[in-house]
mmCIF file of C-alpha atoms in Angstrom:
data_model
loop_
_atom_site.group_PDB
_atom_site.id
_atom_site.type_symbol
_atom_site.label_atom_id
_atom_site.label_comp_id
_atom_site.label_asym_id
_atom_site.label_seq_id
_atom_site.Cartn_x
_atom_site.Cartn_y
_atom_site.Cartn_z
ATOM 1 C CA MET A 1 -8.915 24.545 159.253
ATOM 2 C CA HIS A 2 -8.869 23.536 155.621
ATOM 3 C CA MET A 3 -12.140 21.889 154.457
ATOM 4 C CA ASP A 4 -12.281 18.162 153.683
ATOM 5 C CA TYR A 5 -10.655 17.329 150.071
ATOM 6 C CA ARG A 6 -12.360 15.109 147.606
ATOM 7 C CA SER A 7 -10.674 14.788 144.281
ATOM 8 C CA PRO A 8 -12.684 14.329 141.237
ATOM 9 C CA PHE A 9 -9.992 12.280 139.477
ATOM 10 C CA SER A 10 -10.047 9.031 141.082
ATOM 11 C CA ASP A 11 -11.030 7.460 137.588
ATOM 12 C CA TRP A 12 -8.563 9.440 135.541
ATOM 13 C CA HIS A 13 -6.106 6.530 134.414
ATOM 14 C CA GLN A 14 -8.688 4.541 132.755
ATOM 15 C CA ALA A 15 -11.576 7.674 131.635
ATOM 16 C CA ALA A 16 -9.614 10.702 130.865
ATOM 17 C CA SER A 17 -9.511 11.533 127.134
ATOM 18 C CA VAL A 18 -5.808 11.429 127.160
ATOM 19 C CA ARG A 19 -6.200 7.815 128.392
ATOM 20 C CA ALA A 20 -8.996 6.957 127.302
ATOM 21 C CA MET A 21 -9.299 7.588 123.153
ATOM 22 C CA PRO A 22 -7.541 6.020 120.414
ATOM 23 C CA ALA A 23 -3.735 6.002 120.573
ATOM 24 C CA ALA A 24 -4.241 6.927 116.603
ATOM 25 C CA GLY A 25 -6.807 7.710 113.734
ATOM 26 C CA TRP A 26 -9.501 9.219 116.097
ATOM 27 C CA LEU A 27 -10.048 11.744 112.905
ATOM 28 C CA THR A 28 -12.129 9.657 110.559
ATOM 29 C CA GLY A 29 -13.619 12.016 108.665
ATOM 30 C CA GLY A 30 -17.326 11.742 106.914
ATOM 31 C CA GLU A 31 -20.448 13.828 106.557
ATOM 32 C CA GLY A 32 -22.475 15.893 109.124
ATOM 33 C CA ALA A 33 -22.427 19.496 109.998
ATOM 34 C CA TRP A 34 -20.116 21.579 111.514
ATOM 35 C CA MET A 35 -22.548 23.326 113.608
ATOM 36 C CA PRO A 36 -26.169 23.238 114.727
ATOM 37 C CA GLU A 37 -28.224 24.699 113.061
ATOM 38 C CA GLU A 38 -31.356 25.738 115.479
ATOM 39 C CA ALA A 39 -34.360 28.412 115.454
ATOM 40 C CA GLY A 40 -33.064 31.869 116.428
ATOM 41 C CA SER A 41 -29.314 30.930 116.174
ATOM 42 C CA LEU A 42 -26.936 32.837 113.782
ATOM 43 C CA LEU A 43 -26.903 29.780 111.261
ATOM 44 C CA ALA A 44 -30.203 29.914 110.665
ATOM 45 C CA HIS A 45 -30.755 33.495 109.965
ATOM 46 C CA PRO A 46 -32.379 34.103 106.599
ATOM 47 C CA GLU A 47 -29.650 36.671 105.287
ATOM 48 C CA VAL A 48 -26.943 33.919 107.067
ATOM 49 C CA ARG A 49 -28.609 30.806 105.406
ATOM 50 C CA PRO A 50 -27.210 30.679 102.384
ATOM 51 C CA HIS A 51 -23.933 30.834 103.430
ATOM 52 C CA ALA A 52 -24.399 28.206 106.532
ATOM 53 C CA ARG A 53 -21.914 25.905 105.431
ATOM 54 C CA PRO A 54 -18.505 28.212 105.550
ATOM 55 C CA VAL A 55 -19.960 30.396 108.305
ATOM 56 C CA ALA A 56 -20.491 27.125 110.897
ATOM 57 C CA ALA A 57 -17.193 26.156 109.840
ATOM 58 C CA GLY A 58 -15.822 29.241 110.499
ATOM 59 C CA LEU A 59 -17.259 29.518 113.681
ATOM 60 C CA LEU A 60 -16.477 26.144 114.775
ATOM 61 C CA LEU A 61 -12.898 26.742 113.570
ATOM 62 C CA ALA A 62 -12.711 29.863 115.903
ATOM 63 C CA SER A 63 -14.242 28.005 119.131
ATOM 64 C CA LEU A 64 -11.413 25.317 118.158
ATOM 65 C CA GLY A 65 -9.231 27.727 118.196
ATOM 66 C CA PHE A 66 -10.179 29.093 121.525
ATOM 67 C CA THR A 67 -9.638 26.192 122.920
ATOM 68 C CA VAL A 68 -5.784 25.720 121.905
ATOM 69 C CA SER A 69 -4.827 29.438 123.078
ATOM 70 C CA LEU A 70 -7.314 28.850 126.419
ATOM 71 C CA GLU A 71 -5.828 25.462 127.253
ATOM 72 C CA SER A 72 -1.722 26.465 126.746
ATOM 73 C CA ARG A 73 -1.945 30.035 127.627
ATOM 74 C CA LEU A 74 -4.281 30.152 130.751
ATOM 75 C CA ILE A 75 -5.160 26.666 131.803
ATOM 76 C CA SER A 76 -2.537 24.803 131.580
ATOM 77 C CA PRO A 77 0.206 27.846 133.264
ATOM 78 C CA VAL A 78 -2.257 28.176 136.202
ATOM 79 C CA ALA A 79 -2.648 24.156 136.727
ATOM 80 C CA LEU A 80 1.417 24.384 137.045
ATOM 81 C CA ASP A 81 1.296 27.610 138.951
ATOM 82 C CA ILE A 82 -1.127 25.364 141.949
ATOM 83 C CA ALA A 83 1.111 22.874 141.159
ATOM 84 C CA ALA A 84 3.826 24.657 142.698
ATOM 85 C CA GLY A 85 2.212 26.302 145.265
ATOM 86 C CA ALA A 86 2.229 29.562 143.641
ATOM 87 C CA LEU A 87 -1.531 30.712 145.068
ATOM 88 C CA ARG A 88 -0.007 32.126 148.521
ATOM 89 C CA ALA A 89 -2.391 29.464 150.315
ATOM 90 C CA SER A 90 -1.368 26.144 151.899
ATOM 91 C CA TYR A 91 -3.516 23.347 151.134
ATOM 92 C CA GLY A 92 -2.993 21.212 154.695
ATOM 93 C CA ALA A 93 -2.732 17.377 154.310
ATOM 94 C CA CYS A 94 -4.303 17.618 151.447
ATOM 95 C CA ARG A 95 -1.652 19.046 149.663
ATOM 96 C CA ASP A 96 -0.292 15.887 147.716
ATOM 97 C CA ALA A 97 -4.294 15.121 146.150
ATOM 98 C CA VAL A 98 -4.287 18.758 145.139
ATOM 99 C CA VAL A 99 -0.836 18.606 143.209
ATOM 100 C CA ALA A 100 -1.381 15.672 141.768
ATOM 101 C CA ASP A 101 -4.870 16.251 140.417
ATOM 102 C CA ALA A 102 -3.321 20.080 139.312
ATOM 103 C CA LEU A 103 -1.005 17.931 137.337
ATOM 104 C CA ARG A 104 -4.027 15.376 135.746
ATOM 105 C CA VAL A 105 -5.822 19.409 134.651
ATOM 106 C CA GLN A 106 -2.751 19.963 132.991
ATOM 107 C CA CYS A 107 -2.152 16.982 131.593
ATOM 108 C CA ASP A 108 -5.656 16.667 130.292
ATOM 109 C CA GLU A 109 -5.571 20.599 128.938
ATOM 110 C CA ALA A 110 -2.368 19.945 126.806
ATOM 111 C CA TYR A 111 -4.397 17.360 124.961
ATOM 112 C CA HIS A 112 -7.540 19.006 124.620
ATOM 113 C CA ALA A 113 -5.311 21.648 122.716
ATOM 114 C CA VAL A 114 -3.631 18.778 120.757
ATOM 115 C CA LEU A 115 -6.920 17.335 119.745
ATOM 116 C CA ALA A 116 -8.421 20.688 118.780
ATOM 117 C CA GLN A 117 -5.518 21.780 116.616
ATOM 118 C CA GLU A 118 -5.461 18.256 114.875
ATOM 119 C CA LEU A 119 -9.476 19.068 113.996
ATOM 120 C CA ILE A 120 -8.537 22.456 112.544
ATOM 121 C CA GLY A 121 -6.380 21.022 110.240
ATOM 122 C CA GLN A 122 -8.809 18.710 109.242
ATOM 123 C CA VAL A 123 -11.913 21.363 109.042
ATOM 124 C CA ARG A 124 -9.715 23.184 106.816
ATOM 125 C CA ARG A 125 -9.014 21.156 104.646
ATOM 126 C CA MET A 126 -12.729 20.108 104.334
ATOM 127 C CA SER A 127 -14.390 23.199 104.198
ATOM 128 C CA GLY A 128 -11.488 25.329 102.749
ATOM 129 C CA VAL A 129 -12.788 27.895 105.259
ATOM 130 C CA ARG A 130 -9.358 29.791 106.755
ATOM 131 C CA PRO A 131 -9.972 30.753 111.239
ATOM 132 C CA PRO A 132 -10.737 34.147 112.126
ATOM 133 C CA GLU A 133 -8.066 36.698 112.763
ATOM 134 C CA GLY A 134 -7.347 37.977 116.062
ATOM 135 C CA GLU A 135 -6.555 37.447 119.871
ATOM 136 C CA HIS A 136 -9.850 35.991 121.688
ATOM 137 C CA PRO A 137 -11.480 38.985 123.560
ATOM 138 C CA PHE A 138 -11.406 36.471 126.681
ATOM 139 C CA LEU A 139 -7.948 36.250 126.721
ATOM 140 C CA VAL A 140 -7.412 39.729 125.812
ATOM 141 C CA HIS A 141 -9.486 40.709 129.018
ATOM 142 C CA VAL A 142 -7.623 38.462 131.221
ATOM 143 C CA ASP A 143 -4.406 39.828 130.529
ATOM 144 C CA GLN A 144 -5.312 43.592 130.477
ATOM 145 C CA LEU A 145 -7.020 43.091 133.823
ATOM 146 C CA ALA A 146 -3.986 41.200 135.099
ATOM 147 C CA LEU A 147 -2.169 44.480 134.420
ATOM 148 C CA THR A 148 -4.306 46.432 136.611
ATOM 149 C CA PHE A 149 -3.036 44.343 139.899
ATOM 150 C CA PRO A 150 0.737 44.523 140.953
ATOM 151 C CA ALA A 151 2.632 42.017 139.226
ATOM 152 C CA GLU A 152 2.900 39.887 142.517
ATOM 153 C CA ASP A 153 -0.965 39.494 142.224
ATOM 154 C CA ALA A 154 -1.728 38.268 138.602
ATOM 155 C CA PRO A 155 -1.244 35.203 139.139
ATOM 156 C CA LEU A 156 -4.185 34.907 141.556
ATOM 157 C CA VAL A 157 -6.158 36.978 138.859
ATOM 158 C CA ARG A 158 -5.514 34.103 136.345
ATOM 159 C CA PHE A 159 -6.572 31.642 138.737
ATOM 160 C CA CYS A 160 -9.769 33.160 139.264
ATOM 161 C CA ALA A 161 -10.100 33.576 135.140
ATOM 162 C CA ALA A 162 -9.493 30.113 135.253
ATOM 163 C CA VAL A 163 -11.845 29.090 137.367
ATOM 164 C CA VAL A 164 -14.521 30.930 135.453
ATOM 165 C CA SER A 165 -13.549 29.287 132.537
ATOM 166 C CA GLU A 166 -13.445 26.188 134.102
ATOM 167 C CA THR A 167 -16.907 26.263 135.484
ATOM 168 C CA LEU A 168 -19.080 27.679 132.907
ATOM 169 C CA ILE A 169 -20.213 24.440 131.223
ATOM 170 C CA THR A 170 -21.480 26.036 127.759
ATOM 171 C CA LYS A 171 -24.325 24.180 126.081
ATOM 172 C CA THR A 172 -21.802 23.394 123.532
ATOM 173 C CA LEU A 173 -19.450 21.093 125.902
ATOM 174 C CA ARG A 174 -22.978 20.247 127.417
ATOM 175 C CA ASP A 175 -25.568 18.973 124.877
ATOM 176 C CA ASP A 176 -24.125 19.370 121.628
ATOM 177 C CA TRP A 177 -22.306 16.340 120.962
ATOM 178 C CA LEU A 178 -25.391 14.582 121.453
ATOM 179 C CA ASP A 179 -26.358 16.059 118.215
ATOM 180 C CA GLY A 180 -26.203 13.104 115.970
ATOM 181 C CA GLY A 181 -26.503 15.733 112.611
ATOM 182 C CA LEU A 182 -22.922 16.976 113.752
ATOM 183 C CA GLN A 183 -20.004 15.377 112.136
ATOM 184 C CA GLN A 184 -18.596 12.229 113.799
ATOM 185 C CA ASP A 185 -15.059 13.515 114.684
ATOM 186 C CA LEU A 186 -15.879 16.673 116.095
ATOM 187 C CA ARG A 187 -18.914 14.915 118.174
ATOM 188 C CA SER A 188 -15.936 12.529 119.551
ATOM 189 C CA PHE A 189 -13.904 15.691 120.410
ATOM 190 C CA LEU A 190 -16.836 17.056 122.223
ATOM 191 C CA ARG A 191 -18.190 14.246 124.426
ATOM 192 C CA HIS A 192 -14.499 13.784 125.774
ATOM 193 C CA HIS A 193 -13.847 17.290 126.029
ATOM 194 C CA TYR A 194 -16.755 17.676 128.162
ATOM 195 C CA GLN A 195 -15.935 14.409 130.467
ATOM 196 C CA ASP A 196 -12.850 16.291 131.452
ATOM 197 C CA GLU A 197 -14.200 19.454 132.058
ATOM 198 C CA VAL A 198 -16.981 17.997 134.759
ATOM 199 C CA ARG A 199 -13.833 16.834 136.857
ATOM 200 C CA HIS A 200 -11.958 20.079 136.109
ATOM 201 C CA SER A 201 -14.726 21.756 136.907
ATOM 202 C CA ALA A 202 -14.939 20.110 140.397
ATOM 203 C CA TYR A 203 -11.646 20.480 140.703
ATOM 204 C CA PHE A 204 -11.479 24.618 140.706
ATOM 205 C CA ALA A 205 -14.963 25.187 142.921
ATOM 206 C CA GLN A 206 -13.087 22.964 145.557
ATOM 207 C CA LEU A 207 -10.080 24.774 145.131
ATOM 208 C CA LEU A 208 -11.455 28.368 145.582
ATOM 209 C CA GLN A 209 -12.716 26.740 148.754
ATOM 210 C CA LEU A 210 -9.511 25.905 149.810
ATOM 211 C CA VAL A 211 -7.430 29.329 148.739
ATOM 212 C CA TRP A 212 -10.035 31.998 148.858
ATOM 213 C CA PRO A 213 -10.315 32.159 152.619
ATOM 214 C CA GLN A 214 -6.536 32.306 153.420
ATOM 215 C CA TRP A 215 -6.451 35.025 150.827
ATOM 216 C CA THR A 216 -6.115 38.747 152.767
ATOM 217 C CA ALA A 217 -9.521 40.637 153.452
ATOM 218 C CA SER A 218 -7.808 43.452 151.330
ATOM 219 C CA LEU A 219 -6.780 41.198 148.153
ATOM 220 C CA ARG A 220 -10.352 39.214 148.573
ATOM 221 C CA ALA A 221 -11.758 43.091 147.731
ATOM 222 C CA ALA A 222 -9.946 43.733 145.255
ATOM 223 C CA LEU A 223 -10.873 40.428 143.149
ATOM 224 C CA ARG A 224 -14.401 40.674 144.387
ATOM 225 C CA PRO A 225 -15.102 42.904 141.571
ATOM 226 C CA ILE A 226 -14.005 40.999 138.662
ATOM 227 C CA TRP A 227 -16.193 37.886 138.819
ATOM 228 C CA PRO A 228 -18.735 39.880 136.740
ATOM 229 C CA GLY A 229 -16.069 40.920 134.224
ATOM 230 C CA LEU A 230 -14.661 37.776 133.845
ATOM 231 C CA VAL A 231 -18.274 36.025 133.010
ATOM 232 C CA ASP A 232 -19.286 38.739 130.264
ATOM 233 C CA ALA A 233 -16.292 38.614 128.818
ATOM 234 C CA PHE A 234 -16.157 35.090 128.435
ATOM 235 C CA LEU A 235 -19.723 34.555 127.150
ATOM 236 C CA ASP A 236 -19.922 38.291 125.179
ATOM 237 C CA ALA A 237 -16.834 36.960 123.232
ATOM 238 C CA ASP A 238 -18.961 34.554 121.249
ATOM 239 C CA ASP A 239 -20.473 37.578 120.100
ATOM 240 C CA ALA A 240 -17.640 39.441 118.592
ATOM 241 C CA VAL A 241 -16.239 36.044 117.258
ATOM 242 C CA ALA A 242 -19.161 35.567 115.216
ATOM 243 C CA VAL A 243 -19.029 39.122 113.548
ATOM 244 C CA ARG A 244 -15.328 38.451 112.568
ATOM 245 C CA VAL A 245 -16.725 35.097 110.758
ATOM 246 C CA LEU A 246 -19.317 36.857 109.101
ATOM 247 C CA ARG A 247 -17.450 39.628 107.949
ATOM 248 C CA GLY A 248 -14.551 36.715 106.753
ATOM 249 C CA ALA A 249 -17.974 35.619 104.953
ATOM 250 C CA GLY A 250 -18.670 39.003 102.805
ATOM 251 C CA PHE A 251 -20.474 40.881 105.658
ATOM 252 C CA ALA A 252 -20.378 44.506 106.176
ATOM 253 C CA THR A 253 -18.932 45.286 109.727
ATOM 254 C CA PRO A 254 -22.225 47.332 110.428
ATOM 255 C CA ARG A 255 -24.605 44.761 109.306
ATOM 256 C CA ALA A 256 -22.466 41.586 110.484
ATOM 257 C CA CYS A 257 -22.953 43.450 113.876
ATOM 258 C CA GLU A 258 -26.705 43.990 113.609
ATOM 259 C CA ILE A 259 -27.370 40.348 112.559
ATOM 260 C CA VAL A 260 -25.145 39.104 115.984
ATOM 261 C CA ALA A 261 -27.191 41.285 118.108
ATOM 262 C CA GLY A 262 -30.339 40.567 117.022
ATOM 263 C CA CYS A 263 -29.781 36.754 117.640
ATOM 264 C CA ALA A 264 -27.892 37.178 120.726
ATOM 265 C CA ARG A 265 -31.049 39.036 121.940
ATOM 266 C CA GLY A 266 -32.855 35.715 122.273
ATOM 267 C CA GLN A 267 -29.864 33.570 123.901
ATOM 268 C CA GLY A 268 -30.506 34.591 127.872
ATOM 269 C CA SER A 269 -32.108 31.540 129.233
ATOM 270 C CA ARG A 270 -28.219 29.805 127.601
ATOM 271 C CA ARG A 271 -26.439 32.357 129.265
ATOM 272 C CA ASN A 272 -28.112 31.891 132.483
ATOM 273 C CA ALA A 273 -28.211 28.016 132.287
ATOM 274 C CA SER A 274 -23.803 28.349 131.789
ATOM 275 C CA THR A 275 -23.385 30.620 134.662
ATOM 276 C CA GLN A 276 -25.372 28.147 137.216
ATOM 277 C CA LEU A 277 -22.590 25.978 138.563
ATOM 278 C CA THR A 278 -19.967 29.285 138.121
ATOM 279 C CA PHE A 279 -22.093 30.909 140.798
ATOM 280 C CA HIS A 280 -22.902 27.870 142.796
ATOM 281 C CA ALA A 281 -18.758 27.782 143.518
ATOM 282 C CA LEU A 282 -18.507 31.231 144.013
ATOM 283 C CA ARG A 283 -21.201 31.584 146.603
ATOM 284 C CA ARG A 284 -19.754 28.251 148.037
ATOM 285 C CA ALA A 285 -16.110 29.874 148.257
ATOM 286 C CA GLY A 286 -17.268 32.967 149.913
ATOM 287 C CA ALA A 287 -16.175 34.792 147.199
ATOM 288 C CA VAL A 288 -19.291 36.826 146.266
ATOM 289 C CA GLN A 289 -21.887 37.689 148.108
ATOM 290 C CA ASP A 290 -25.737 37.828 147.923
ATOM 291 C CA GLY A 291 -25.576 41.195 146.849
ATOM 292 C CA ASP A 292 -23.014 40.737 144.168
ATOM 293 C CA THR A 293 -24.893 38.121 142.266
ATOM 294 C CA ALA A 294 -26.807 41.182 139.924
ATOM 295 C CA TRP A 295 -23.763 40.665 137.059
ATOM 296 C CA ALA A 296 -23.651 43.847 135.029
ATOM 297 C CA PRO A 297 -25.256 43.251 131.753
ATOM 298 C CA ALA A 298 -24.014 42.390 128.651
ATOM 299 C CA ARG A 299 -21.954 44.722 127.257
ATOM 300 C CA GLY A 300 -23.269 44.466 123.314
ATOM 301 C CA VAL A 301 -21.303 43.174 120.228
ATOM 302 C CA ALA A 302 -17.674 44.290 120.266
ATOM 303 C CA ARG A 303 -16.980 45.910 116.947
#
């Protein structure tokens, strides 16, 4: 029997960023920090502080670039798979609502990518900093993981990756838009993105509850071990990207790795806060069991 589905998008036509933001002219410029400089953070490190402004711009550009890639390469295609019924599961009586909401997710994510790309252009013009090069480690992980499954199962692997990325609400989205010290255009982007992602998190959490029990026992057994790696790949990527940014600011690779690793050791509580919603969604769906919740430790800083 299918679970009752409650759409998180009842106010979408009024509240979604693609509907609620100004039709033009949202980028107004102005002063402000590109990233918060908090105690224990990378920007507060004594060796990094003299380079804080370009490093902050590099970190922001990397984050915005990831948004563009994540939305266009993973979340939007998964949303279209959901709408097309490609998850090998029935939506039952709630099919029309599930499909309409999948298309709303796709619309939102395409708009987030547009906003992120527009903000990238502004940050580059204002800072003179170039984005760090290289594929984002989370997307690399997802691509490599999908190749370890039969081709017909790859859409389901990517759906699982989307569940993780859409339920992991990091501090950047959750809190930083409230920081009055940040540049106003950045705060506007973060606020609208966060408000949309709250709906997306609820959507993907419900959808996992709907489809997971319909998959075969053998498929569920094959997918269950991938959750820790997906969570770690998403959260650990920040450290790998930070190393790239420090290298771009002139730090030698070994020292960049040491600095990032030292700062990362103090971030355990934030990591736990980011994963709470994901754990809850996976448990409710039955995708993990009590014995599965001790995730693999972080793999350290990628070089």
